[in-house]
Tab-separated table of C-alpha atoms and ligand atoms in Angstrom:
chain	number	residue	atom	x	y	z
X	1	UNK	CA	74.000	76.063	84.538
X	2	UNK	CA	77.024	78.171	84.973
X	3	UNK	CA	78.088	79.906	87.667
X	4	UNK	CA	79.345	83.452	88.577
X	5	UNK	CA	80.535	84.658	92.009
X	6	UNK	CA	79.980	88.341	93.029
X	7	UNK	CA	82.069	89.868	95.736
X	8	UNK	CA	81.015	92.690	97.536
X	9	UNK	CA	83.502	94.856	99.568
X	10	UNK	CA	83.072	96.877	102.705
X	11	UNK	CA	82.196	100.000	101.223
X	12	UNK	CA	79.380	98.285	99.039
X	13	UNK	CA	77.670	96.696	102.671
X	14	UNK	CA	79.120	99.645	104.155
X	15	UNK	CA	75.257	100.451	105.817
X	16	UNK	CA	71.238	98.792	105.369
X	17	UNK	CA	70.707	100.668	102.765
X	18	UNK	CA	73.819	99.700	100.524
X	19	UNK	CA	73.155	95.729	101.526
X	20	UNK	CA	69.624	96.366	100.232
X	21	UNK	CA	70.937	97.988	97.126
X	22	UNK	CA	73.233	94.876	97.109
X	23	UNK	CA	70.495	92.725	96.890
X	24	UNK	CA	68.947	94.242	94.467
X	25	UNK	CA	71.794	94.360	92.295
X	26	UNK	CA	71.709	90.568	92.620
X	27	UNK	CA	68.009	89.776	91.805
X	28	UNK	CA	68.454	92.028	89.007
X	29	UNK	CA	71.211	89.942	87.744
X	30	UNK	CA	69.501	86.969	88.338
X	31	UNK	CA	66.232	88.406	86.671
X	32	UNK	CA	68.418	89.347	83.337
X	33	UNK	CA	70.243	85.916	83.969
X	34	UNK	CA	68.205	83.185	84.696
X	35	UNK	CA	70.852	80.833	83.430
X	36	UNK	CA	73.645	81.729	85.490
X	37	UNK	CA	73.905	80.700	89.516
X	38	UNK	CA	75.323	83.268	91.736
X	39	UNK	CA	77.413	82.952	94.267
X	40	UNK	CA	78.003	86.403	96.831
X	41	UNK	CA	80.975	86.636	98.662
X	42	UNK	CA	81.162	89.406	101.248
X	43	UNK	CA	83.513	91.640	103.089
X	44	UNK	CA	82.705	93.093	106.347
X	45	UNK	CA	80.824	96.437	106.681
X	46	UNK	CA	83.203	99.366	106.386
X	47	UNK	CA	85.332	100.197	109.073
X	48	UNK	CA	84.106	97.422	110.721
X	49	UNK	CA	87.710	95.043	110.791
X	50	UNK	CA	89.584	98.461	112.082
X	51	UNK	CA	87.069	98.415	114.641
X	52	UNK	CA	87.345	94.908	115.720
X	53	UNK	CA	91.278	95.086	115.820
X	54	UNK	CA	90.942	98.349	117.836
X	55	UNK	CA	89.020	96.490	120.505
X	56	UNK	CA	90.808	93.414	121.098
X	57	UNK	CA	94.093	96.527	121.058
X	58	UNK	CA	92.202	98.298	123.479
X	59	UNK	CA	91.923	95.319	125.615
X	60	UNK	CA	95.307	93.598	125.861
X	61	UNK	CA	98.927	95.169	124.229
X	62	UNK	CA	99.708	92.245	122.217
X	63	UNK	CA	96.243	90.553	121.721
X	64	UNK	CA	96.635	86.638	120.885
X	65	UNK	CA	96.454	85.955	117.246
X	66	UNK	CA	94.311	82.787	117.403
X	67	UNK	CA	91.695	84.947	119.451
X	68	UNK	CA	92.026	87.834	116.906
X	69	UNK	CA	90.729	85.900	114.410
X	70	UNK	CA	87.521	84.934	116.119
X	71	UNK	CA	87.393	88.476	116.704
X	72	UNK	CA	87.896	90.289	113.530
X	73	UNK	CA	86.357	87.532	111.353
X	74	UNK	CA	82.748	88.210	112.918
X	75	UNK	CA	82.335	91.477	111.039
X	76	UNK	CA	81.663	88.820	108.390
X	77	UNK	CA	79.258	86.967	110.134
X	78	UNK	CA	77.271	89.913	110.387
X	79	UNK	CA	77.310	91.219	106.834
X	80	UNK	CA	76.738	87.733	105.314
X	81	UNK	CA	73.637	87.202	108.046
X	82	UNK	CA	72.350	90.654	106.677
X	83	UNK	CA	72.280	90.359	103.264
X	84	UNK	CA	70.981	87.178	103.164
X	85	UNK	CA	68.089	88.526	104.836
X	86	UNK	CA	67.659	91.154	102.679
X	87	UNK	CA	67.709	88.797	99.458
X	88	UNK	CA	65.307	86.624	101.383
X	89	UNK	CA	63.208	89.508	101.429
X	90	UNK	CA	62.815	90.523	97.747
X	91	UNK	CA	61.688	87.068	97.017
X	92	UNK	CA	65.322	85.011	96.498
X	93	UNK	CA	66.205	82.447	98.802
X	94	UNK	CA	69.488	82.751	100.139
X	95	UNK	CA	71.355	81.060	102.308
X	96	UNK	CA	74.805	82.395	104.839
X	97	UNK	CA	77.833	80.546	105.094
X	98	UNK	CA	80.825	81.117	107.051
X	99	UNK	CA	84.230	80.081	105.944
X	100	UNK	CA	84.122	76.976	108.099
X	101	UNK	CA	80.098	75.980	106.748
X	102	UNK	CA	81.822	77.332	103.098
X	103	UNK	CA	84.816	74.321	103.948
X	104	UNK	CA	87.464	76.761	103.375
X	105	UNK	CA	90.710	74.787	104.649
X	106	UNK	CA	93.479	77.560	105.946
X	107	UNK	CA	97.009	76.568	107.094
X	108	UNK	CA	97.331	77.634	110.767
X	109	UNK	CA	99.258	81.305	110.400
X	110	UNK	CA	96.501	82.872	112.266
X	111	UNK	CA	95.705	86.905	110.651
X	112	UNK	CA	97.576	85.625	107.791
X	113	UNK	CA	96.846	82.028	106.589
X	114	UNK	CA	96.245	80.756	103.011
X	115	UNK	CA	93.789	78.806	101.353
X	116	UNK	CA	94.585	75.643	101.413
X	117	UNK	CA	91.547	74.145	99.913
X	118	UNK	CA	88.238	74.305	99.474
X	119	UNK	CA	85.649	71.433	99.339
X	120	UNK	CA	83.017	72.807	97.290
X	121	UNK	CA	80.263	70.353	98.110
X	122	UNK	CA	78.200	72.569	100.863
X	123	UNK	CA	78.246	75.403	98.673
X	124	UNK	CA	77.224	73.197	95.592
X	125	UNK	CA	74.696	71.676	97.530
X	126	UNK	CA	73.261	74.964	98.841
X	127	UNK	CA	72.874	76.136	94.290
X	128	UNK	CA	71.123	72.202	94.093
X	129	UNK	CA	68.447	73.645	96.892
X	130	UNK	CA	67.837	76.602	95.039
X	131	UNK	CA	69.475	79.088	97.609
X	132	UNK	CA	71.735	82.151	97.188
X	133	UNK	CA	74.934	81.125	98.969
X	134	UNK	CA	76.192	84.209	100.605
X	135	UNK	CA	79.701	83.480	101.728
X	136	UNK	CA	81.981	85.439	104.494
X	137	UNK	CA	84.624	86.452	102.964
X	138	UNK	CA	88.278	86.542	104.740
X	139	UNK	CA	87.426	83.863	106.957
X	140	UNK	CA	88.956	80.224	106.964
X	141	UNK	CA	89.158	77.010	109.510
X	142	UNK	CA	92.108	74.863	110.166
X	143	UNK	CA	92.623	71.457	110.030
X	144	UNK	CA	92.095	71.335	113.816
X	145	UNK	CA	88.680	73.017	113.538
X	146	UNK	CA	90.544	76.824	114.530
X	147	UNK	CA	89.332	79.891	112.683
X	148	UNK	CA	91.480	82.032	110.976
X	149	UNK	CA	91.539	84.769	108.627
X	150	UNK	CA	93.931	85.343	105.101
X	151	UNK	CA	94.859	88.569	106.185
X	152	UNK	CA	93.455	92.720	105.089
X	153	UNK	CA	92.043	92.706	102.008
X	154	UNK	CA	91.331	89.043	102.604
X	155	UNK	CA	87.878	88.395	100.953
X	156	UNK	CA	89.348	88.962	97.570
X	157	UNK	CA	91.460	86.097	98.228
X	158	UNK	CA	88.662	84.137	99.611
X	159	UNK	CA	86.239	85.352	96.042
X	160	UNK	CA	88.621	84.260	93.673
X	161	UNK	CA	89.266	80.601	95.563
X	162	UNK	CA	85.729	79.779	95.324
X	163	UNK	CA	85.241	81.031	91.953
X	164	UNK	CA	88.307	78.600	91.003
X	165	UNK	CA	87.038	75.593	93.392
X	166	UNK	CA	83.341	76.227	91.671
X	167	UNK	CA	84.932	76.521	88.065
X	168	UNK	CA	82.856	79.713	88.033
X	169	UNK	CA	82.768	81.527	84.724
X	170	UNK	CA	83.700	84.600	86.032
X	171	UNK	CA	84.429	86.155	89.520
X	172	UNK	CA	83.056	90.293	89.947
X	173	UNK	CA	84.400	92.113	92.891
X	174	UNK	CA	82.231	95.302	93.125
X	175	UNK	CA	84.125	97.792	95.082
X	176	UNK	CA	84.003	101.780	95.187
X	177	UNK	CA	85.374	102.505	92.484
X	178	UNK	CA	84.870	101.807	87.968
X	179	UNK	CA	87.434	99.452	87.788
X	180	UNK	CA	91.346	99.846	87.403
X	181	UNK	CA	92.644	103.331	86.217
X	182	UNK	CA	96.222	103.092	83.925
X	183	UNK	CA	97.111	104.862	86.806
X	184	UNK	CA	95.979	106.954	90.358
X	185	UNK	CA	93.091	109.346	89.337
X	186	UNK	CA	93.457	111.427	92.835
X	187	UNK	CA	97.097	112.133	91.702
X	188	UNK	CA	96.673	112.440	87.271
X	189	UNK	CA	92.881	113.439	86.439
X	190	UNK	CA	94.006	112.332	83.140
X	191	UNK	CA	93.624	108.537	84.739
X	192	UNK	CA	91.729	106.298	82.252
X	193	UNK	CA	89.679	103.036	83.309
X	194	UNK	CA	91.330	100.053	81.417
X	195	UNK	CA	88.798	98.008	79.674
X	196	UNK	CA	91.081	94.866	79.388
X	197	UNK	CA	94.355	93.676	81.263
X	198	UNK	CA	96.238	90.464	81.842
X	199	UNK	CA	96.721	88.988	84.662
X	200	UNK	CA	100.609	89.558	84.541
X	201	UNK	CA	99.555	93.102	84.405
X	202	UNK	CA	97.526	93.436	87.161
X	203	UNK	CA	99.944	91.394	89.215
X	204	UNK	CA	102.469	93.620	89.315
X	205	UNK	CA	99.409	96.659	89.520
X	206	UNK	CA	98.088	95.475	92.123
X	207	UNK	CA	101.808	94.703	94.241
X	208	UNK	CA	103.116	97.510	93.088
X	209	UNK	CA	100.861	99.931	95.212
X	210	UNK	CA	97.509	99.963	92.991
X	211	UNK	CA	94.758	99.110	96.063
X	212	UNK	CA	91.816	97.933	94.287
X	213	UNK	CA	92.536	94.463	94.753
X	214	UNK	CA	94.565	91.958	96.680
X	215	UNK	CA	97.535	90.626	94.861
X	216	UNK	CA	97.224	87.505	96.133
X	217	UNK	CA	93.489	86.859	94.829
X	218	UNK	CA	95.473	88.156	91.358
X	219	UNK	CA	97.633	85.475	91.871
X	220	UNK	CA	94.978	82.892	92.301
X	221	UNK	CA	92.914	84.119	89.258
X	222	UNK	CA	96.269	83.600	87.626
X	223	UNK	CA	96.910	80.210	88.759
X	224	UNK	CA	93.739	78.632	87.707
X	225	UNK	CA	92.329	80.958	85.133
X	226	UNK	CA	89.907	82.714	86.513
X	227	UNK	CA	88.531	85.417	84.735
X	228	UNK	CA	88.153	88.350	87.338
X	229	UNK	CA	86.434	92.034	86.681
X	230	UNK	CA	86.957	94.923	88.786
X	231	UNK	CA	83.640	97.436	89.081
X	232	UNK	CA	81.677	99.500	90.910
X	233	UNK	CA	78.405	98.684	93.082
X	234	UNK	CA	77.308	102.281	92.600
X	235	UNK	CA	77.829	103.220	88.949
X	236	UNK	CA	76.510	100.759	86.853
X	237	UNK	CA	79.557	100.005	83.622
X	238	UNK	CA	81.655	97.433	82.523
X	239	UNK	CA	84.593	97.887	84.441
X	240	UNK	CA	87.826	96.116	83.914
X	241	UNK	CA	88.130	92.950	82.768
X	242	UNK	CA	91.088	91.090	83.929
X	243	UNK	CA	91.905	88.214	81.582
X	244	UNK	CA	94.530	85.685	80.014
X	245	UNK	CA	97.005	87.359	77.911
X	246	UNK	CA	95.859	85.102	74.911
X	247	UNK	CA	92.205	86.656	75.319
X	248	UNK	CA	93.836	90.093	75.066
X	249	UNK	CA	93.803	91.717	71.315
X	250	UNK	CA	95.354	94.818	71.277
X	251	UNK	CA	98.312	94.933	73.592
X	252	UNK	CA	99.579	98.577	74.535
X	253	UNK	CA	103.231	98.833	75.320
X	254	UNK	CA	102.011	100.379	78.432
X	255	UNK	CA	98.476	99.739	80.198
X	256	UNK	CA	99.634	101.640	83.407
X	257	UNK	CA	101.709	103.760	85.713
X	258	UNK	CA	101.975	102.793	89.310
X	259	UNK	CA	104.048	104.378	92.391
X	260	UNK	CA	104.519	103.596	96.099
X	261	UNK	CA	105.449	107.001	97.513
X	262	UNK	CA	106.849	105.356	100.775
X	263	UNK	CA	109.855	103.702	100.023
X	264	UNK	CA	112.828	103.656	102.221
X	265	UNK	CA	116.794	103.257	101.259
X	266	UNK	CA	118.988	100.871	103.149
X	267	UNK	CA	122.985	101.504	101.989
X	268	UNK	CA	125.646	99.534	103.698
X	269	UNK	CA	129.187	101.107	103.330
X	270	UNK	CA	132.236	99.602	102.073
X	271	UNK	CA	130.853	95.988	102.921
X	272	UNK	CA	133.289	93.191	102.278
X	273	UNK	CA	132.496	89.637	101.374
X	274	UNK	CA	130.767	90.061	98.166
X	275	UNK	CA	127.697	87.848	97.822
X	276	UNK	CA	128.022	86.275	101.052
X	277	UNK	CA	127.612	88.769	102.788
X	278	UNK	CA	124.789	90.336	100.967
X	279	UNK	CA	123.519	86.656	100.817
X	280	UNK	CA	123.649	86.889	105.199
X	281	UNK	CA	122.109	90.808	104.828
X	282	UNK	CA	118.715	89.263	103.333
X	283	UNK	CA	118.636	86.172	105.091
X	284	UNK	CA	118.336	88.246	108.264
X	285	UNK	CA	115.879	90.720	106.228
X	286	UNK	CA	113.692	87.501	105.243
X	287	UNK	CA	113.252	86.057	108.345
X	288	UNK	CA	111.570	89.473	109.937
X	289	UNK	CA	109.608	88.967	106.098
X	290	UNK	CA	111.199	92.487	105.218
X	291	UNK	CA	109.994	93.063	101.479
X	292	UNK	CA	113.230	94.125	99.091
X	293	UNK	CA	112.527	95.462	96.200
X	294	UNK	CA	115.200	96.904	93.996
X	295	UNK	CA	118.862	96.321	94.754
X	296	UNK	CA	121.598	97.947	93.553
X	297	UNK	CA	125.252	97.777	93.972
X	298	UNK	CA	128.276	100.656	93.508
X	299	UNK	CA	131.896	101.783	93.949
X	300	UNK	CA	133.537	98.459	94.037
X	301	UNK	CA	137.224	99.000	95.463
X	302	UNK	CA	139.279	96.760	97.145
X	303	UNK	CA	136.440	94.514	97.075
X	304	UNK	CA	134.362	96.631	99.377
X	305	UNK	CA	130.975	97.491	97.707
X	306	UNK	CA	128.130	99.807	98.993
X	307	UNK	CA	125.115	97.803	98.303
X	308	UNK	CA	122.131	99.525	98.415
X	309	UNK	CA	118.526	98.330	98.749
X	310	UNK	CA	114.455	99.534	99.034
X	311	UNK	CA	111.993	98.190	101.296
X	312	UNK	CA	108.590	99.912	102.560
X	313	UNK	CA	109.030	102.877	105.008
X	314	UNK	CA	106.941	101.391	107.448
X	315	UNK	CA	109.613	98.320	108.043
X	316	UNK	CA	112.583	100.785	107.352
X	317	UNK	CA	113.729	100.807	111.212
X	318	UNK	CA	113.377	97.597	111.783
X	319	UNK	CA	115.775	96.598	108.333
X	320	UNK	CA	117.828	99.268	109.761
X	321	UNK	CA	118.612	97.899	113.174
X	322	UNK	CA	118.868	94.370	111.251
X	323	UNK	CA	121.631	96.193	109.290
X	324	UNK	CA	123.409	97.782	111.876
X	325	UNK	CA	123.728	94.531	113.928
X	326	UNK	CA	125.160	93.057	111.106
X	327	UNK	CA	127.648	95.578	110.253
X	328	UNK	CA	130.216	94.419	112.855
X	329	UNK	CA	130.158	90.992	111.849
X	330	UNK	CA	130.238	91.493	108.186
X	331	UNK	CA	133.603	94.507	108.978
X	332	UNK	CA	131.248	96.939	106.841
X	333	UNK	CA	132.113	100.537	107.544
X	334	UNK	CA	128.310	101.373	108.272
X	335	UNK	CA	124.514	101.208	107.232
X	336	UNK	CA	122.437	104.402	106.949
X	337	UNK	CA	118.897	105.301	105.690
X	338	UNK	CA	117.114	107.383	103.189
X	339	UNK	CA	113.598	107.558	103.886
X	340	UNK	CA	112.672	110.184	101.482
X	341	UNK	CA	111.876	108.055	97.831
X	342	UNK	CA	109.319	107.028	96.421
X	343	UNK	CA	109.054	104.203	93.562
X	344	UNK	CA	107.672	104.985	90.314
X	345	UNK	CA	106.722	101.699	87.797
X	346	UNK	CA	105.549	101.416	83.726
X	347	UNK	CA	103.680	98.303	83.274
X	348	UNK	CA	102.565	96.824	80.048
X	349	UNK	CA	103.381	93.467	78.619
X	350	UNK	CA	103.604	95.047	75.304
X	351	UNK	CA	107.241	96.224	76.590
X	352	UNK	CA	108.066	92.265	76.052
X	353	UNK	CA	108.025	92.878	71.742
X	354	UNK	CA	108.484	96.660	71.478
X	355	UNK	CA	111.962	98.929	72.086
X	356	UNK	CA	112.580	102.306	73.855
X	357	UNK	CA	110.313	101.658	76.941
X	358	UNK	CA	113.207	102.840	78.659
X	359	UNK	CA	114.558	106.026	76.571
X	360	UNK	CA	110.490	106.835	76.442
X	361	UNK	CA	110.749	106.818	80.149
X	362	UNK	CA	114.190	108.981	80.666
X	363	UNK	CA	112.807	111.535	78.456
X	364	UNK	CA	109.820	111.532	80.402
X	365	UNK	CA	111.293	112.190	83.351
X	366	UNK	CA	114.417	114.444	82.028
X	367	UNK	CA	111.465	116.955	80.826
X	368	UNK	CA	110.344	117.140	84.652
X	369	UNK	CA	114.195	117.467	85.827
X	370	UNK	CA	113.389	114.302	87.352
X	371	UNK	CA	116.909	112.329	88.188
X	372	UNK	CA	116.332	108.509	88.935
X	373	UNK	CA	118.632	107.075	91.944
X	374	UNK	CA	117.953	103.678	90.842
X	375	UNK	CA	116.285	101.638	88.524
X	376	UNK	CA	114.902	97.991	88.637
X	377	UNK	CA	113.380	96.404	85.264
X	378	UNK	CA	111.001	92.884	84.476
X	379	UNK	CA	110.397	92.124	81.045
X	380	UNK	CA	106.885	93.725	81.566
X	381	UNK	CA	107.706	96.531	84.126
X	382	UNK	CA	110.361	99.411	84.661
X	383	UNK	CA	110.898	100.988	87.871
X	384	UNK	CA	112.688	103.772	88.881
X	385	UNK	CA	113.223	105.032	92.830
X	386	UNK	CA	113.119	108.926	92.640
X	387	UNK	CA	112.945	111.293	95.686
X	388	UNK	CA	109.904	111.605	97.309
X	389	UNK	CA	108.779	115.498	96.308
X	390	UNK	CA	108.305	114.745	92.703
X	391	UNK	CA	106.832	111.303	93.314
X	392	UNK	CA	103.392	112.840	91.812
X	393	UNK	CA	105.073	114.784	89.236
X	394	UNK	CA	106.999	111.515	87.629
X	395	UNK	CA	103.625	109.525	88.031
X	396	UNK	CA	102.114	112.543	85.829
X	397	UNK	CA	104.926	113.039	83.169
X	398	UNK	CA	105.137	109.304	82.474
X	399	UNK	CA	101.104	109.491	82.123
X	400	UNK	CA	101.376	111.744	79.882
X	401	UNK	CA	103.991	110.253	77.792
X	402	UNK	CA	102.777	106.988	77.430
X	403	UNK	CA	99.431	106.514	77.751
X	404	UNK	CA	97.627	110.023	77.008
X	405	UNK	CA	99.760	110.588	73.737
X	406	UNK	CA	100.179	106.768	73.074
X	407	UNK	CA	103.982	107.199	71.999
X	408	UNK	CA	106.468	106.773	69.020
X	409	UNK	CA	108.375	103.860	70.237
X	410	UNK	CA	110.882	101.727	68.298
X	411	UNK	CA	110.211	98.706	66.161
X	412	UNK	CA	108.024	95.838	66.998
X	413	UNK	CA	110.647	92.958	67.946
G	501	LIG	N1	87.126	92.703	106.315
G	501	LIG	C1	88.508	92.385	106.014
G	501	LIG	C2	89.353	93.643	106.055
G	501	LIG	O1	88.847	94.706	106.297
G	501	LIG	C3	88.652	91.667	104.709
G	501	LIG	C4	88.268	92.465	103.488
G	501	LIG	O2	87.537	93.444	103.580
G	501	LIG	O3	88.676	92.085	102.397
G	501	LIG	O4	90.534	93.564	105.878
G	502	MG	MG1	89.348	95.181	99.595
């Protein structure tokens, strides 16, 4: 028999009536597929982790990480407990499991640990007895028996593992929304659900600021070939299926448009040293685990260079103060800050055998008066850091340009 693994997200326990319509959703499947085991995986109830973090906040400053995790993983433990019972209920016999019954092995980086590895044979056992396994998501145990979690947005992660350790033939995380849009529908009404992606694509979706799933549990699909599908508990569709790049058979030059409209700009003035210094700049930068994104360097005289640099607002102080402290040592004439860009991506991996992705995009965003400060490229992406007011605007132009009138680009290479 093959096996399929079905995530559920908060929203879609969010309250009894959604875990009932859960379960449902689940013997229908099973009613339509006899042939086919599933597996749930669940996330907490809504709101529920924000909760749990609040408390243990509200109780101490600086709560203890290892007791966090006990904490914040037992909004799983409740979900998992109540949707078993509701299965149970309709007839299907279903068993919980929390990551530790599951045997999901965690290093020890408590609110943040990976998968390690995941001994399938509890789970397997629990199909053999004819029961529902209905697995807490986000939840893992240590080596020494300690319970951790893999961090927000963690069940994904913990979904796609056991669809890889169960050589499922699919893994379906039902969330909120159709599937994955070529770009934000709350910001281009245009936005159009993608039917199929790679998982390259997706990858640098889902990183680049595209929430619908974690890019780690991307990552894993990746790594062991997983196929994964993105689509919503409430409306029933196909949603997005997110595949190997052989299974795909049309390839669009570009499958979406992605931003992150909080982006900060670190510039350090006239620093000497050349790479050495930069090389000491983002060793300092990596061991807070300050995220750079695009780097870019200018006005080389005398061998001073300004060397400038994004990372995410929200760390932008922080990379700041690592700057400045570094700005003596390094005899740089300063470090200052622009907090007021945003990044703007094209994604497809078409981009890999077609020309003018780029010129496409500079017309784009000339049309909109739209003057890019930087720009970083992959050989499936192009970025370009803009300021912050027409974040929106660029997102919309470049929609428009590439995906709503499909464009005239140059030869296929
Ligand atoms: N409940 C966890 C969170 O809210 C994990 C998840 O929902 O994926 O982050
Ligand atoms: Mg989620």
């Amino acid at each position: 028999m093959s096996i399929v693994v079905k995530k559920f997200g908060g929203t879609s326990v969010g309250d009894i009536s959604r875990i009932k319509n859960v379960a449902r959703l689940i013997r229908d499947f099973r009613e339509q597929n006899p042939d086919t085991q599933v597996v749930a995986v669940v996330s907490a109830m809504a709101g529920e982790t924000n909760r749990l973090i609040a408390l243990a906040r509200s109780c101490v400053v600086n709560p203890d990480e290892r007791e966090l995790d006990v904490l914040s993983s037992t909004g799983e433990q409740v979900s998992v407990a109540l949707l078993a019972m509701a299965l149970i209920e309709l007839g299907l016999p279903a068993k919980s499991l929390l990551g530790q019954q599951a045997r999901i092995s965690t290093d020890s980086r408590h609110t943040n640990a990976q998968i390690q590895a995941i001994d399938d044979s509890t789970i397997r056992a629990t199909l053999q007895q004819g029961f529902i396994p209905v697995i807490a998501g986000f939840q893992g145990i240590t080596e020494s028996g300690d319970v951790t979690t893999l961090g927000r947005g963690g069940s994904d992660i913990s979904a796609v593992a056991v669809a890889a350790a169960l050589k499922a033939q699919a893994c379906y995380i039902y969330t909120d929304v159709e599937g994955v849009f070529s770009t934000d529908p709350r910001v281009c009404p245009q936005a159009r659900l993608i039917d199929r992606i790679s998982h390259d694509e997706m990858l640098e979706l889902a990183s680049l600021g595209a929430k619908v799933l974690h890019p780690r549990s991307v990552f894993f699909a990746m790594r062991y070939g997983v196929p994964l599908v993105v689509l919503s508990t409430f409306k029933p569709g196909p949603g997005t299926w997110i595949v190997r790049e052989s299974e795909l058979v049309e390839n669009p030059v570009v499958t979406g448009i992605t931003y992150r409209a909080d982006e900060a700009r670190l510039t350090l003035h006239k620093l000497p040293g050349g790479i050495q210094s930069l090389s000491r700049v983002f060793d300092a930068l990596a061991k807070e685990e300050i995220f750079i994104d695009v780097i870019s360097q200018s006005g080389i005289e005398d061998q001073l260079a300004n060397v400038s640099f994004t990372v995410p607002d929200e760390v932008s102080s922080k990379a700041l103060e690592l700057a400045q402290a570094l700005v003596p040592q390094l005899g740089a004439e300063g470090a200052s800050i622009d907090r007021n860009i945003s990044k703007v991506s094209v994604v497809g991996i078409g981009m890999r055998s077609h020309t003018g992705v780029a010129a496409k995009m500079f017309e784009a965003l000339a049309r909109e008066q739209v003057d890019p400060q930087m720009i970083s490229t992959s050989d499936i992406k192009i970025s370009v850091i803009i300021p912050r007011k027409y974040c929106e605007i660029a997102v919309r132009a470049l929609h428009e340009s590439f995906i709503e009138m499909k464009p005239e680009l140059g030869q296929e290479s």
